[in-house]
PDB file of C-alpha atoms and ligand atoms in Angstrom:
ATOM      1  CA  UNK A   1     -13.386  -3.371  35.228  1.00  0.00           C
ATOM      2  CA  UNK A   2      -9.856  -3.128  34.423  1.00  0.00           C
ATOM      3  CA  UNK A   3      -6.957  -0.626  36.226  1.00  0.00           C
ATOM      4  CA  UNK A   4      -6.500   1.250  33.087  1.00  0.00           C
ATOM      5  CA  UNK A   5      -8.018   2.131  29.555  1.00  0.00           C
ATOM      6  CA  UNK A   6      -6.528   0.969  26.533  1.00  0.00           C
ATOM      7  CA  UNK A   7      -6.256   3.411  23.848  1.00  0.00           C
ATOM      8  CA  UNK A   8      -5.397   1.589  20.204  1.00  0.00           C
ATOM      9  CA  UNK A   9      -4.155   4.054  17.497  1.00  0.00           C
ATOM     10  CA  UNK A  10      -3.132   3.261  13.804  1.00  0.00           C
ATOM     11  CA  UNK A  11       0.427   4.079  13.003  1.00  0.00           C
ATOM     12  CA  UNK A  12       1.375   6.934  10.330  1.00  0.00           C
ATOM     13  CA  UNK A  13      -1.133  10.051   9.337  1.00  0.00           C
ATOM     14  CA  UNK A  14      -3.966   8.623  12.135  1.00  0.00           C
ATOM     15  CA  UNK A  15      -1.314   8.692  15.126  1.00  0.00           C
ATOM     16  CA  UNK A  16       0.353  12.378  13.500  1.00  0.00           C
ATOM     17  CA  UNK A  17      -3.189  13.312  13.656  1.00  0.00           C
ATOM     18  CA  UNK A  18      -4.404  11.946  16.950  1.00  0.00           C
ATOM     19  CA  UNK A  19      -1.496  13.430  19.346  1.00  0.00           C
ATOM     20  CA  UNK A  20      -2.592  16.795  19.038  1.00  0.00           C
ATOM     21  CA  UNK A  21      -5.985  15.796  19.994  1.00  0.00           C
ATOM     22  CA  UNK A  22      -4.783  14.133  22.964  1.00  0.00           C
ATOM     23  CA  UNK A  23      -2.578  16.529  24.224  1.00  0.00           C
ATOM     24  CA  UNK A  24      -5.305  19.266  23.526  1.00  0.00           C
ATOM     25  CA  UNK A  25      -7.326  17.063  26.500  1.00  0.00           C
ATOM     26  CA  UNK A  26      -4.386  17.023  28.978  1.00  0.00           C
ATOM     27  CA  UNK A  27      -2.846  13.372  27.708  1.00  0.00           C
ATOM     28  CA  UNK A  28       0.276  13.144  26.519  1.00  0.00           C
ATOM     29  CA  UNK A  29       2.249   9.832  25.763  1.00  0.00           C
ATOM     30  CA  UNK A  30       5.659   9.174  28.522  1.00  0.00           C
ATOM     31  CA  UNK A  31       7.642   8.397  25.477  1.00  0.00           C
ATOM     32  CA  UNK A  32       7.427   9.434  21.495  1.00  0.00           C
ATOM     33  CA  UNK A  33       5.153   7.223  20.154  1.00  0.00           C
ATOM     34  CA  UNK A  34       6.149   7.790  16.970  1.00  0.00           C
ATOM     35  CA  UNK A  35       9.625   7.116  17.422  1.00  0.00           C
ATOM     36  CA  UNK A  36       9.530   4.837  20.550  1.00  0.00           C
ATOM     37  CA  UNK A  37      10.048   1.293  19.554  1.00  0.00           C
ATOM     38  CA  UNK A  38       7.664   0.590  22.726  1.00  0.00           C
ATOM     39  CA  UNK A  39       4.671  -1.512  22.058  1.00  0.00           C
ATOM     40  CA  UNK A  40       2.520  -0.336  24.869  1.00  0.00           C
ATOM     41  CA  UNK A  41       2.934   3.561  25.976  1.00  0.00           C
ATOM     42  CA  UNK A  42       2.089   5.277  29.160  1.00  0.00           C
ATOM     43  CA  UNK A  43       0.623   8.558  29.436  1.00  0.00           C
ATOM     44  CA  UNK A  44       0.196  11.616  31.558  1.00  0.00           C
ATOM     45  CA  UNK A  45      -2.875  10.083  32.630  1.00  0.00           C
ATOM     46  CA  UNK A  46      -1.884   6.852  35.156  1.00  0.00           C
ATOM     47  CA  UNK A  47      -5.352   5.319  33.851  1.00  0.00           C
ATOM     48  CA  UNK A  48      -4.545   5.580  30.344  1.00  0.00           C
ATOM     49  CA  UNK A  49      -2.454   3.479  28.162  1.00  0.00           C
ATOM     50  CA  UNK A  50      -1.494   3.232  24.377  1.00  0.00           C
ATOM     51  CA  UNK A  51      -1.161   0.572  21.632  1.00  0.00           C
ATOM     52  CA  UNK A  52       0.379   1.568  18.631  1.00  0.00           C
ATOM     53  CA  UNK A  53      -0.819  -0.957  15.977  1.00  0.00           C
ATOM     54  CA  UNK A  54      -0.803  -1.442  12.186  1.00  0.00           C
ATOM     55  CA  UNK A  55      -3.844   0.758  11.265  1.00  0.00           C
ATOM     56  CA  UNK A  56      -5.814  -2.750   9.768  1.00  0.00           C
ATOM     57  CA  UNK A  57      -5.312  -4.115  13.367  1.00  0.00           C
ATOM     58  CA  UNK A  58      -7.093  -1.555  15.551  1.00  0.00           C
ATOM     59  CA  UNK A  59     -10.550  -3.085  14.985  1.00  0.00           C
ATOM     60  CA  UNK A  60      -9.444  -6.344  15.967  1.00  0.00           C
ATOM     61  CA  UNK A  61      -8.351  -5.462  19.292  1.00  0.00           C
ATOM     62  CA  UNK A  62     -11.167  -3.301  20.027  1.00  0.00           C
ATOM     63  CA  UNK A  63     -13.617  -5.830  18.921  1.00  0.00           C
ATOM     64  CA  UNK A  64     -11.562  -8.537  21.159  1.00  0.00           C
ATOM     65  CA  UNK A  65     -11.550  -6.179  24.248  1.00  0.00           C
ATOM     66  CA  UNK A  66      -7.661  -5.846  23.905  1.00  0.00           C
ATOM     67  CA  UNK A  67      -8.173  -2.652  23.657  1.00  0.00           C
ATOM     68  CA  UNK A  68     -10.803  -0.535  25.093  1.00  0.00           C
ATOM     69  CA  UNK A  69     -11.435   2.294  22.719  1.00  0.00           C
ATOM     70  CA  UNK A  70      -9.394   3.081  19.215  1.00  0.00           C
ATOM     71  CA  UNK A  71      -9.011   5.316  16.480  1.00  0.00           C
ATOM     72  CA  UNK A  72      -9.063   4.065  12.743  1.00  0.00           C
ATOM     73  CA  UNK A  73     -10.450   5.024   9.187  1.00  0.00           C
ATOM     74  CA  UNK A  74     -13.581   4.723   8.263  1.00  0.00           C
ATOM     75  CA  UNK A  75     -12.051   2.518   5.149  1.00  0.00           C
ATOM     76  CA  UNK A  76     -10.811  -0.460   7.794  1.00  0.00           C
ATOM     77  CA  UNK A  77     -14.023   0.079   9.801  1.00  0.00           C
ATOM     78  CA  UNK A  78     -15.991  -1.251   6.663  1.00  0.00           C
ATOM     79  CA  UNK A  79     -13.443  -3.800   5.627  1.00  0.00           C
ATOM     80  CA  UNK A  80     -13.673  -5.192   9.337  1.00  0.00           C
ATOM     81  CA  UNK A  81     -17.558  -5.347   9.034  1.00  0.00           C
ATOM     82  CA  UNK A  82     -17.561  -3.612  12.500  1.00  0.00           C
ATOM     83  CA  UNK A  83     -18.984  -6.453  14.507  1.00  0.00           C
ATOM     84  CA  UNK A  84     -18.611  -5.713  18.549  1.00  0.00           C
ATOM     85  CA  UNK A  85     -17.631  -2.209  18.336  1.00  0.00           C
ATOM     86  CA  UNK A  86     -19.339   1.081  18.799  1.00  0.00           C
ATOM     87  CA  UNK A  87     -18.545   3.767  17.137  1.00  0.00           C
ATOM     88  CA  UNK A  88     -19.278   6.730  18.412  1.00  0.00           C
ATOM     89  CA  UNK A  89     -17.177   9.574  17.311  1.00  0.00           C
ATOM     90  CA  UNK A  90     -16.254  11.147  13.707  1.00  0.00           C
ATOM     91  CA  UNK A  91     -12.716  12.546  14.123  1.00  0.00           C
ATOM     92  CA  UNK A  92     -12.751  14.897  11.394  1.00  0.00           C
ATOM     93  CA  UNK A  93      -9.492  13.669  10.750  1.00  0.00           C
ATOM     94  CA  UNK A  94      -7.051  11.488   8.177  1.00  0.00           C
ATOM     95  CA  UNK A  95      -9.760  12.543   5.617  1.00  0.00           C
ATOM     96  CA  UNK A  96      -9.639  11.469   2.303  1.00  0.00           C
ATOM     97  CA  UNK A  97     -12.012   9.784  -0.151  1.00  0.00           C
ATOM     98  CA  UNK A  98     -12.677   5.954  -1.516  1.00  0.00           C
ATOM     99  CA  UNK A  99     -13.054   6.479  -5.264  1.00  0.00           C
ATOM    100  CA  UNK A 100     -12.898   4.065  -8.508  1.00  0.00           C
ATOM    101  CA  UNK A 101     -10.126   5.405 -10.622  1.00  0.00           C
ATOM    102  CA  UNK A 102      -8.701   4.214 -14.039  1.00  0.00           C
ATOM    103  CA  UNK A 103      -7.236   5.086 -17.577  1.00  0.00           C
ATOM    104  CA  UNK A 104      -9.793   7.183 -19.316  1.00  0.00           C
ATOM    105  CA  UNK A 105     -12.323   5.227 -20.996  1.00  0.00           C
ATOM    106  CA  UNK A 106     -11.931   1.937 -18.763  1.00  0.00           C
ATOM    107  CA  UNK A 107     -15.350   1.532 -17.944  1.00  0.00           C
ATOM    108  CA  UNK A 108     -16.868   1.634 -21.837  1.00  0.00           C
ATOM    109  CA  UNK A 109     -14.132  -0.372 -22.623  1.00  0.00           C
ATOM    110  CA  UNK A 110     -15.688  -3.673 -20.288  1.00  0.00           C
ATOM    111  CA  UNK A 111     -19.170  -2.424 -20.752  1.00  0.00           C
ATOM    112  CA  UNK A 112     -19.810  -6.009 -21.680  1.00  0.00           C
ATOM    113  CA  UNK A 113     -18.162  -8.493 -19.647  1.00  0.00           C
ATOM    114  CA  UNK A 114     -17.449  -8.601 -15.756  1.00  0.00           C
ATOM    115  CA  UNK A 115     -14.767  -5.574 -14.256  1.00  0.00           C
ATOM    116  CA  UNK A 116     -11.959  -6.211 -13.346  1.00  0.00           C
ATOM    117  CA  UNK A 117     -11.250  -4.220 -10.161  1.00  0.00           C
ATOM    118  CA  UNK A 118      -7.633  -3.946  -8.372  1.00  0.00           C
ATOM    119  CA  UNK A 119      -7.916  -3.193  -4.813  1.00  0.00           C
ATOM    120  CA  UNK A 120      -6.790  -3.517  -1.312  1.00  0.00           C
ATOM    121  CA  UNK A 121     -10.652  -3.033  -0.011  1.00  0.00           C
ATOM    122  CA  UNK A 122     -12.252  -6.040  -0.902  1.00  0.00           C
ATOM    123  CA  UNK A 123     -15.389  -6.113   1.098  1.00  0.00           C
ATOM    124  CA  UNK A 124     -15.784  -1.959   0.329  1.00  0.00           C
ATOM    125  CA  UNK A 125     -15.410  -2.845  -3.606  1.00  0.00           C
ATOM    126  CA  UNK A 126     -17.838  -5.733  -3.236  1.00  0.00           C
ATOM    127  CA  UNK A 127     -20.709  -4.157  -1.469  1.00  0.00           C
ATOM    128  CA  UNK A 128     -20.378  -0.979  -3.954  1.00  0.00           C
ATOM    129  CA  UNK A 129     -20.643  -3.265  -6.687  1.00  0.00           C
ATOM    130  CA  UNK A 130     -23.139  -5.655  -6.029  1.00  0.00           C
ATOM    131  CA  UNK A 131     -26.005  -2.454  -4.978  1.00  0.00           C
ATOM    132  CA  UNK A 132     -24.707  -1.222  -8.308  1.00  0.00           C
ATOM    133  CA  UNK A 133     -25.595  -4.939  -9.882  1.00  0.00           C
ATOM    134  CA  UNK A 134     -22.761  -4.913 -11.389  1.00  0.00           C
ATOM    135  CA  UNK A 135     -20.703  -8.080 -11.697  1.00  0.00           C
ATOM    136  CA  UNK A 136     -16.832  -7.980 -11.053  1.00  0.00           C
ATOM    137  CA  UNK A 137     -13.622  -9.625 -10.587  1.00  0.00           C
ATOM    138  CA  UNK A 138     -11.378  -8.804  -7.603  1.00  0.00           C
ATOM    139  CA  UNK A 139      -7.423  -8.654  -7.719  1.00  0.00           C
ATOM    140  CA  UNK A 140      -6.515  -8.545  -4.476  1.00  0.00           C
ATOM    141  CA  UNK A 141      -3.541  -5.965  -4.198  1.00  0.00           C
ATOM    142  CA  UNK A 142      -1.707  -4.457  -0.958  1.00  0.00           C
ATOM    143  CA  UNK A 143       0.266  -1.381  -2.692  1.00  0.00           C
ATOM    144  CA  UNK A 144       0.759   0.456  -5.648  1.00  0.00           C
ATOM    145  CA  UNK A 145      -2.954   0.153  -7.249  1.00  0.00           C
ATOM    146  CA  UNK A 146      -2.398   2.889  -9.608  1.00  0.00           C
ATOM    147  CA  UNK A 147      -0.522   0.682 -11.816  1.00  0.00           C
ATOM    148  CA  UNK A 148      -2.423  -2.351 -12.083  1.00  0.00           C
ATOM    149  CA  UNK A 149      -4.673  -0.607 -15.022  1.00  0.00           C
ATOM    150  CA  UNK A 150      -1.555   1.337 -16.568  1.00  0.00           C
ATOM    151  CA  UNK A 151       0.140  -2.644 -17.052  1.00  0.00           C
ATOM    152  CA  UNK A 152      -3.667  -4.089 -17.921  1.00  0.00           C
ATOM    153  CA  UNK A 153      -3.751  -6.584 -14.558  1.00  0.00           C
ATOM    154  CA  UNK A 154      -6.905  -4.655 -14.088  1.00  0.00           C
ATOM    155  CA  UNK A 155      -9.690  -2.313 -15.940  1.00  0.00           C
ATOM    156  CA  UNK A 156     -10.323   0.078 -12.793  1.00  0.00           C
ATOM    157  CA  UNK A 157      -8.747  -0.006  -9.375  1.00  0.00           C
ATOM    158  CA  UNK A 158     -10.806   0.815  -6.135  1.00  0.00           C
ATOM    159  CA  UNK A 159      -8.302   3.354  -3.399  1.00  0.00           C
ATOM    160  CA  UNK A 160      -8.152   5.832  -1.359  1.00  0.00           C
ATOM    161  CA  UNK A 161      -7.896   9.070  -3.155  1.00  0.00           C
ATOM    162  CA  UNK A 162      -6.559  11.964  -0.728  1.00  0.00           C
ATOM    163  CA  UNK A 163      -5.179  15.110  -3.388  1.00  0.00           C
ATOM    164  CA  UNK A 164      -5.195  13.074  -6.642  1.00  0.00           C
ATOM    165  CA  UNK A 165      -1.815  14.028  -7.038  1.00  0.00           C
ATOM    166  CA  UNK A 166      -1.296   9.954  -7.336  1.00  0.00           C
ATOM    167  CA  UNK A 167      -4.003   9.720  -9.787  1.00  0.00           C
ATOM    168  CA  UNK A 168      -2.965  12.398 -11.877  1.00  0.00           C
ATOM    169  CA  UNK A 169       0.728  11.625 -11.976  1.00  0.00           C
ATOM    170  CA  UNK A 170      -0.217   8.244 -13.500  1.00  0.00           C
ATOM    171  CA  UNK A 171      -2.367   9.405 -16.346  1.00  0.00           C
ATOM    172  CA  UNK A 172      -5.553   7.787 -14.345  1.00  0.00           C
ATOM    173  CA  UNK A 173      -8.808   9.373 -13.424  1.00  0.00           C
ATOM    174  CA  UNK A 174     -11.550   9.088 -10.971  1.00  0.00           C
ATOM    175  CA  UNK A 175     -15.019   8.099 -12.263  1.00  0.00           C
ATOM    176  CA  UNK A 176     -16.748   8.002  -9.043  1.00  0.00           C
ATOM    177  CA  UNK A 177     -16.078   8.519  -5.186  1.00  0.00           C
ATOM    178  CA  UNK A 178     -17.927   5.633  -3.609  1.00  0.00           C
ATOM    179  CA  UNK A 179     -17.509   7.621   0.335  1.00  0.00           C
ATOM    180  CA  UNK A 180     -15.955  10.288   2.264  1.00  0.00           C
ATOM    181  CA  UNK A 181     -12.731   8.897   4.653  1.00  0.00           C
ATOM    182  CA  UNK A 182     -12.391  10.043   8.086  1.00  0.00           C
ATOM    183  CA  UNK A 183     -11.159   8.711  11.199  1.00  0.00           C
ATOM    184  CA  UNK A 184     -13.436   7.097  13.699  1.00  0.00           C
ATOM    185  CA  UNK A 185     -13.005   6.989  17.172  1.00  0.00           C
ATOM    186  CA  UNK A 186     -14.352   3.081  17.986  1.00  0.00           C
ATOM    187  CA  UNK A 187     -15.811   1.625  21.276  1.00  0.00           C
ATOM    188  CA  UNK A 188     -15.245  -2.063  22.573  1.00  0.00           C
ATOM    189  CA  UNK A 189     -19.202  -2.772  22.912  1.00  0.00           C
ATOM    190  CA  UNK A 190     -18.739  -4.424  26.698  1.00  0.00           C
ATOM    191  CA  UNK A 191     -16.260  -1.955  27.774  1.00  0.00           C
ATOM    192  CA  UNK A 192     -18.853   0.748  26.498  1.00  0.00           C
ATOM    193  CA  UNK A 193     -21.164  -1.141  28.868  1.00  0.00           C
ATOM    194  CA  UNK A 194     -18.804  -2.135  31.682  1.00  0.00           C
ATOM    195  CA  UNK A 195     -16.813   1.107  31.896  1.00  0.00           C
ATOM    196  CA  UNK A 196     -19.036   3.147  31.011  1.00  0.00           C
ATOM    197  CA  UNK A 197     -17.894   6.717  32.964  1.00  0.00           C
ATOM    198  CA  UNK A 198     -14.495   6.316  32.277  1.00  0.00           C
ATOM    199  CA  UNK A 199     -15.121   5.568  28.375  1.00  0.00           C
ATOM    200  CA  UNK A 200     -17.701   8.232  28.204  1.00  0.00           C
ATOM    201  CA  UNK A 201     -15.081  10.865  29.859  1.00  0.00           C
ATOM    202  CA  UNK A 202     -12.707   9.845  27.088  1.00  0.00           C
ATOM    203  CA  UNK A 203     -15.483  10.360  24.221  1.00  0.00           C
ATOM    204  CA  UNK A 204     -16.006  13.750  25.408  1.00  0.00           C
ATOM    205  CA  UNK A 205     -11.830  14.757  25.473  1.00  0.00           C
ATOM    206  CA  UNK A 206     -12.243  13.873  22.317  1.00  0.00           C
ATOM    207  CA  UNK A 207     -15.482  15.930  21.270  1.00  0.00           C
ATOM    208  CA  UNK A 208     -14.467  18.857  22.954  1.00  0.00           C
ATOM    209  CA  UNK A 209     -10.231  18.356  22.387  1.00  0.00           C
ATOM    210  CA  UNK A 210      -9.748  22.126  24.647  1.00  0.00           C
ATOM    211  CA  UNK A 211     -10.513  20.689  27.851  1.00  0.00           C
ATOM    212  CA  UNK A 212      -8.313  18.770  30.365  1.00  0.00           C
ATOM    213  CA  UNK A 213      -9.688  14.936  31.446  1.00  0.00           C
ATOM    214  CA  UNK A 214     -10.177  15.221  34.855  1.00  0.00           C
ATOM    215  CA  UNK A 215      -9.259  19.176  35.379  1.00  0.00           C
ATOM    216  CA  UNK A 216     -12.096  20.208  38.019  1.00  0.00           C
TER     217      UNK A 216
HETATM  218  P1  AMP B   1      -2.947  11.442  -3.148  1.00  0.00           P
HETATM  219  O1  AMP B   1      -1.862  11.407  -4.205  1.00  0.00           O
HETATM  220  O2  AMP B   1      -2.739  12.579  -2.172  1.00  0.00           O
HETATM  221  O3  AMP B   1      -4.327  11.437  -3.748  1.00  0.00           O
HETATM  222  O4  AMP B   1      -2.787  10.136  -2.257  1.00  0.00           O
HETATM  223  C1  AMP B   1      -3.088   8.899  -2.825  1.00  0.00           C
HETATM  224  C2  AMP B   1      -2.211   7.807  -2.261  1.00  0.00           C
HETATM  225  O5  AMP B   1      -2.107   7.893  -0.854  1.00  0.00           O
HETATM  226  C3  AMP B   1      -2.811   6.458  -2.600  1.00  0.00           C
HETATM  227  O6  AMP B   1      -1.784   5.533  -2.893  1.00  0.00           O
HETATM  228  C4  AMP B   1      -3.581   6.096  -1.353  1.00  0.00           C
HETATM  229  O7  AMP B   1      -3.610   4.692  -1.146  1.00  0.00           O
HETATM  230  C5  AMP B   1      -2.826   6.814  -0.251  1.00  0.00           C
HETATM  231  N1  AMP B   1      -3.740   7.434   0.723  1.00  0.00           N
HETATM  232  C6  AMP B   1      -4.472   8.551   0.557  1.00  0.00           C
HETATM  233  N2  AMP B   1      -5.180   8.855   1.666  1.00  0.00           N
HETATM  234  C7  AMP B   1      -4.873   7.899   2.571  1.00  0.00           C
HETATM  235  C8  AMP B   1      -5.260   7.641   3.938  1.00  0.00           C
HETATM  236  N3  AMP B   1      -6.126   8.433   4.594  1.00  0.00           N
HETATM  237  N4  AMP B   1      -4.744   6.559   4.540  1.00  0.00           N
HETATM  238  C9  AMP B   1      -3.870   5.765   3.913  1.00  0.00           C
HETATM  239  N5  AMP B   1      -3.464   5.945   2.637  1.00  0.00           N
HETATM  240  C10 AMP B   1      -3.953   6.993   1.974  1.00  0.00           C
END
């Protein structure tokens, strides 16, 4: 068993989200994390630590026992495939939706040959597909999916939709939400095993976020 817990959370809206959380259990980071130019950040807890990570990396180093626990969408959970980790622990948070968008009348448009579908979430777009049996053709993007169908590089785009103010903006509209988005809070499976109280006492500052770790 290690000294301390490592806690991995995703930079942007997931870490503005998850400090509250934490500092509703008693834990608060020694420095800003969202500031701090600090890689690894101490907290009020002495057993506690934090890794601030690009929000696509968290599952990695949970699933690699760099980190003991993490928080990350539900959106990189099923592009990682979730292999090693637990995950025990809806968040509530970060919530948005994955949806198929496009310029009206996309999908009648390619009724009869393969779709092609712009996205960022390849294995997500993929498995929706494929139960669908519907054949398509990827175009792997990291940004700005809204335009691929407004330039024609694709006929519907697969993203996260949080308002639709994005959407709706760019003349585009959803034709189906494939799943609700939320943050997850994620379990190394050995440390789960190996650590168990200590992980366990975490899980629960995090169910019930009014209670101090440790207060008596
Ligand atoms: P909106 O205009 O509020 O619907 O936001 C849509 C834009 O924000 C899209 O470009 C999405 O990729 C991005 N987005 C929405 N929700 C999230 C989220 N939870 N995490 C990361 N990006 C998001």
């Amino acid at each position: 068993m290690s000294e301390q817990l490592t806690l991995a959370l995703s930079k942007g809206r997931i870490l503005e989200a998850t400090l509250p959380r934490l500092a509703a259990a008693g834990i608060t980071p020694t420095v800003d994390p969202e500031s701090s130019r600090q890689l690894i950040i101490g907290t009020s807890r002495p057993d506690l630590r934090l890794l601030v990570l690009r929000a696509t990396d968290v599952p990695t180093f949970v699933a690699y026992g760099a980190a003991d626990l993490g928080v990350a969408g539900k959106d990189v959970l099923l592009e990682h495939g979730g292999r090693d980790l637990y995950e025990p622990l809806d968040l509530g948070i970060a919530g948005c939706r994955m949806a198929i968008a496009g310029c009206p009348g996309a999908l009648a448009a390619a009724q009869h040959r393969p779709l092609r579908v712009a996205t960022k979430f390849e294995a997500i777009a993929r498995d929706h597909f494929a139960r669908r049996g519907r054949q398509i053709e990827i175009v792997k993007l990291y940004g700005s999916m809204e335009l691929a169908p407004i330039v024609g590089l694709a006929d519907v785009i697969v993203d996260l939709v949080d308002t639709g103010n994005t959407l709706a903006a760019n003349g585009l509209e959803t034709f189906e939400t494939i799943q609700s988005i939320s943050a997850r809070l994620v379990v190394n499976k050995a440390a789960q095993k190996l650590d168990n109280a200590r992980v366990r006492e975490l899980i629960a500052a995090f169910e019930a976020p009014d209670q101090t770790v440790g207060a008596p």
